[in-house]
C-alpha cells in the first residue's frame, strides 16, 4: 500500500474512533498519526501536508499543528451546523492560529479578541484597521487573521491573502489606483490593454492594504464605496459596476484621524492597536529573542552560544524600529559572529557584546521602568542553541538520561559488539553522567534549589521529594542530594517525552532487573506515584531508568577499594613532571606522582628511584604506570617482582591519558581503569594504512561505521587514484573504527589534513569540514586548497543534492524541488547567456526550495536593500529572474516578493 494512503487511512481511523464529539477543531498531531500508521513522524508530517494540498485533509495551525480528514470535517460541520457562529467561537477557542503569536494571551490579548470577533461577525466579517508603529508586527497580525478566516470558512480553500503596500506607488496616484482597481484600455497614457486589479484577485478573500494612509483621497472614496456596496469600477470605466465580496484589512503607522478621510475612517468598525516593542513585557521580548536566535541558528546551520552580556543588551536596548529592527539587529549580530567563527575555523558561533552593532547598548538603570520587570525574569548565564532544535537551553542545563543511553547505544553499534559489553559501557556512561553533571557541575550552582525549580517547576520538585522519601526508606544510605537533583531533572524530561509522543525504551531492562533487583522494586513503586501525580501512563521500561539513577547514587558513594596509584615516568628534564602537574591541577588533586628520567645516567640507579616512587603511590589497589618508551616499559615487570604490587604499564603517554587516569583512579579498580584509558593508548603496529603517503583525512560520524564509511567512499571517489592520501573512519569518541585506538595514534603516521563528517573531533590546528559543506561544494574547495591540488570544477550528484535538500525541507518533496529549481537555473543560464558554476547552482536551488516552503507556510519573504536601484540598473536580469520564477509561483500558488528577485539579480551579478 502506498505510504500516503496508509497515512490517510490511519488519520481516518483516529477521527472516527478517538475524536471527541462536538469538538471539530481538535484533530490529531503528526506524531499521533505516525504512531497509528507505524511510520516515523517526519514521514507522516510530509505525507499529511501533501494530503492537505490534495484537499483530502484539513490542517489546523497552532502548537502543535493538527489534522482531520476532509470527509470527517465536512460530516461534522453538517451535524453541528456551520452558521452557528456563537457555537463556532466556543469550539475554536482551543485551536486557532492566533496562539502562534507571541503575547497572544497577554500584550496582544485585546487585539486577538477584537480580530476574532471581527472575523466571526456574519455574514463576511468586519473591515478592520490595524494601527501601530513600523516593525510592530501589523503584517504578521494580518496574515494570522487570514489564516483564522480560513479555519472559519470565511475564504475559499484556494484563496490567497492579497497584499499591497500603498507606499510603493504613492508618488504616482494614478498608477496606484490602477494597481488596486485595474484599468480599461485607454484609461491613461500607456494603458494599451485592459488589466484587472488586486480587488479582482481579492474576491471572496481578504485584501490587506499596508500603509493605507498613502491612498489618495479619490482612492479612499473608491475603496469605501466598495466596502459599503461590494461594487467598484476599474480606472477609466464608465459602464456598470463590478461586484466583489472582500474583507478589507488596512494597516497604518500614521494617526488615522489626520491621515484618512473621516468618511473612510468610519468604514472600519474594528480598529486594533498593535503595541510597540517598548510597551510589551520584557518576558515577551525575552521569548522573542530566543525565537529569532533559534531561527538564525537554523538558517546558518551552526550552534549559537550567546553570552549573558549579549542577552542583556539585546533585551534592554532602545529599539525604535520594534520587532523588525530587532530581527535585523540580530541577523547582523549573527553575521558578525559567524564571520568571526569562520575566520577562527570553529563550528560554534559565539555571540558576545563585541558582536553587537554599536547602537545595541542596554539602557541605563537610572529611572528605567524596566527594573521591576527585570528583577522577575530568570536570565541564564548564557544560552546554547542547536540548529536542529526548536528551542533554546541554558548552557548549564545537564543532558537527560534517555538521550545519554540512546547515544551510548548508537555509539556502541547494535551489531558490532555483544549486549554484555554494551551494558558494561552503558553503566560506565551512567556513572560518568552522575559524577560529571551531578557531583561536580550541580554542586557549583549557586542557589541550586531555586534554579532547579525554575527549570522543572514546583510540581516536579514536590514529586521528586515524595519519591526520594520512599527511596530513602527502601534503599538506606543510597540516596543523597545529587540523587534528588538527578531525579527531578529526569522526571521533567520524562513528562516532556510522553507529552510529545516520544518513546521511552530501555534496551538494558533485562540486565538491570538481574543486577539491581532492589532498585527495580523501588522504581516500580515510585512509578505508581508518578502516574498518579502527573496523570500519565508510564511504560515498563521507565523502571529501568529510575533503577539506574538510584543505583548511581549508591555507586556515587566512596568505592569499596582504595584509589589506584598513578605514576608518570618519561625521559627528559621535566617531561613527566609537567604532565602530572597539569593533570593534578585540572582535576584538583595530587594523586599523580612523576619521575623524570634523564637520558644519560645509570639505569639501575633510576630503576631503584622508580621502585621507591611506585611504592609511595600504592594505596593497596595497585599502580598504573604511564611511561613514554623503553626501557621504562620493561621496568613495570621488574618493579612488580621486587615489590609484589599489582602494576600495569601503558606506554606512549600523553597529557590526556594522565588526566583521564587521575580523574578515574578513585572510581575504577586497576583492570577496569586500564580499559578506560585504553582509548588513549596506541601502538604503531596497530595502524596499517591503505595509502602510501603521509597525508591523512579523517571521516567521522557517531558510530564510525555507516555514515563515516560512505563519507570515506565519497572522498576517495573525489580524490581518484591519489594513493598518497590516507582516509580513516573515526567515531564520536575519537576511536578509529578498524583498530579501536584513539585518533592520537594517527599523529605518528603522518600529517592530519582535515576532519570531514558529522562529528567535529576538535583536533587542534586540524580544519573540520561538515558533511553539508562537503556536499554543497565549499568543503571540496577547502580540501583542494589544503591538499594543494590543481583547481578543478566541483561536481555534486543529484542524489547528494537531494539528500542536502532533505535536511532543509520540512514538508516539500526534495526530489520535486530539485527538478523544478534545476529547471530555473538552466533557464537563467540560457536567457542570460551565462554559465553558472555548480556551487552557484546549488546555492540557488537550496535558497529557492527553502523560500517556497517558507512562503507556503505563511511566512513573509525577505526584503532586499536597494531593490529599486537594482531593478533600474539591471532591467534585463530582473525580467529574466521574474520570468524564471513565474513557473514556481504558478506551481505552488505563491507570490515571490520583489526583494527575493532583487537578491537573485544581485547574486547573479556577483557570480
PDB file of N, CA and C in Angstrom, residues 337-348 765-768:
ATOM      1  N   UNK A 337      29.242  37.433  14.160  1.00  0.00           N
ATOM      2  CA  UNK A 337      29.764  36.305  14.932  1.00  0.00           C
ATOM      3  C   UNK A 337      30.110  35.135  14.021  1.00  0.00           C
ATOM      4  N   UNK A 338      29.301  34.921  12.972  1.00  0.00           N
ATOM      5  CA  UNK A 338      29.559  33.847  12.018  1.00  0.00           C
ATOM      6  C   UNK A 338      30.889  34.085  11.298  1.00  0.00           C
ATOM      7  N   UNK A 339      31.124  35.331  10.898  1.00  0.00           N
ATOM      8  CA  UNK A 339      32.385  35.673  10.231  1.00  0.00           C
ATOM      9  C   UNK A 339      33.565  35.407  11.158  1.00  0.00           C
ATOM     10  N   UNK A 340      33.407  35.764  12.430  1.00  0.00           N
ATOM     11  CA  UNK A 340      34.474  35.552  13.402  1.00  0.00           C
ATOM     12  C   UNK A 340      34.753  34.060  13.582  1.00  0.00           C
ATOM     13  N   UNK A 341      33.664  33.255  13.676  1.00  0.00           N
ATOM     14  CA  UNK A 341      33.827  31.807  13.840  1.00  0.00           C
ATOM     15  C   UNK A 341      34.490  31.190  12.613  1.00  0.00           C
ATOM     16  N   UNK A 342      34.115  31.675  11.432  1.00  0.00           N
ATOM     17  CA  UNK A 342      34.691  31.146  10.193  1.00  0.00           C
ATOM     18  C   UNK A 342      36.183  31.445  10.119  1.00  0.00           C
ATOM     19  N   UNK A 343      36.553  32.658  10.512  1.00  0.00           N
ATOM     20  CA  UNK A 343      37.973  33.029  10.455  1.00  0.00           C
ATOM     21  C   UNK A 343      38.801  32.217  11.444  1.00  0.00           C
ATOM     22  N   UNK A 344      38.178  31.811  12.553  1.00  0.00           N
ATOM     23  CA  UNK A 344      38.885  31.013  13.562  1.00  0.00           C
ATOM     24  C   UNK A 344      38.802  29.520  13.278  1.00  0.00           C
ATOM     25  N   UNK A 345      37.950  29.141  12.310  1.00  0.00           N
ATOM     26  CA  UNK A 345      37.805  27.733  11.966  1.00  0.00           C
ATOM     27  C   UNK A 345      36.997  26.933  12.966  1.00  0.00           C
ATOM     28  N   UNK A 346      36.141  27.612  13.760  1.00  0.00           N
ATOM     29  CA  UNK A 346      35.312  26.909  14.743  1.00  0.00           C
ATOM     30  C   UNK A 346      33.886  26.790  14.230  1.00  0.00           C
ATOM     31  N   UNK A 347      33.220  25.692  14.578  1.00  0.00           N
ATOM     32  CA  UNK A 347      31.838  25.492  14.130  1.00  0.00           C
ATOM     33  C   UNK A 347      30.872  26.274  15.008  1.00  0.00           C
ATOM     34  N   UNK A 348      31.144  26.346  16.298  1.00  0.00           N
ATOM     35  CA  UNK A 348      30.247  27.041  17.215  1.00  0.00           C
ATOM     36  C   UNK A 348      30.371  28.554  17.011  1.00  0.00           C
ATOM     37  N   UNK A 765      44.398  22.711  15.384  1.00  0.00           N
ATOM     38  CA  UNK A 765      45.076  23.046  14.127  1.00  0.00           C
ATOM     39  C   UNK A 765      44.690  22.130  12.956  1.00  0.00           C
ATOM     40  N   UNK A 766      43.635  21.345  13.115  1.00  0.00           N
ATOM     41  CA  UNK A 766      43.158  20.498  12.010  1.00  0.00           C
ATOM     42  C   UNK A 766      41.770  20.981  11.618  1.00  0.00           C
ATOM     43  N   UNK A 767      41.564  21.478  10.394  1.00  0.00           N
ATOM     44  CA  UNK A 767      40.258  22.014   9.996  1.00  0.00           C
ATOM     45  C   UNK A 767      39.173  20.947  10.001  1.00  0.00           C
ATOM     46  N   UNK A 768      37.946  21.372  10.373  1.00  0.00           N
ATOM     47  CA  UNK A 768      36.781  20.481  10.308  1.00  0.00           C
ATOM     48  C   UNK A 768      35.896  20.922   9.155  1.00  0.00           C
TER      49      UNK A 768
END
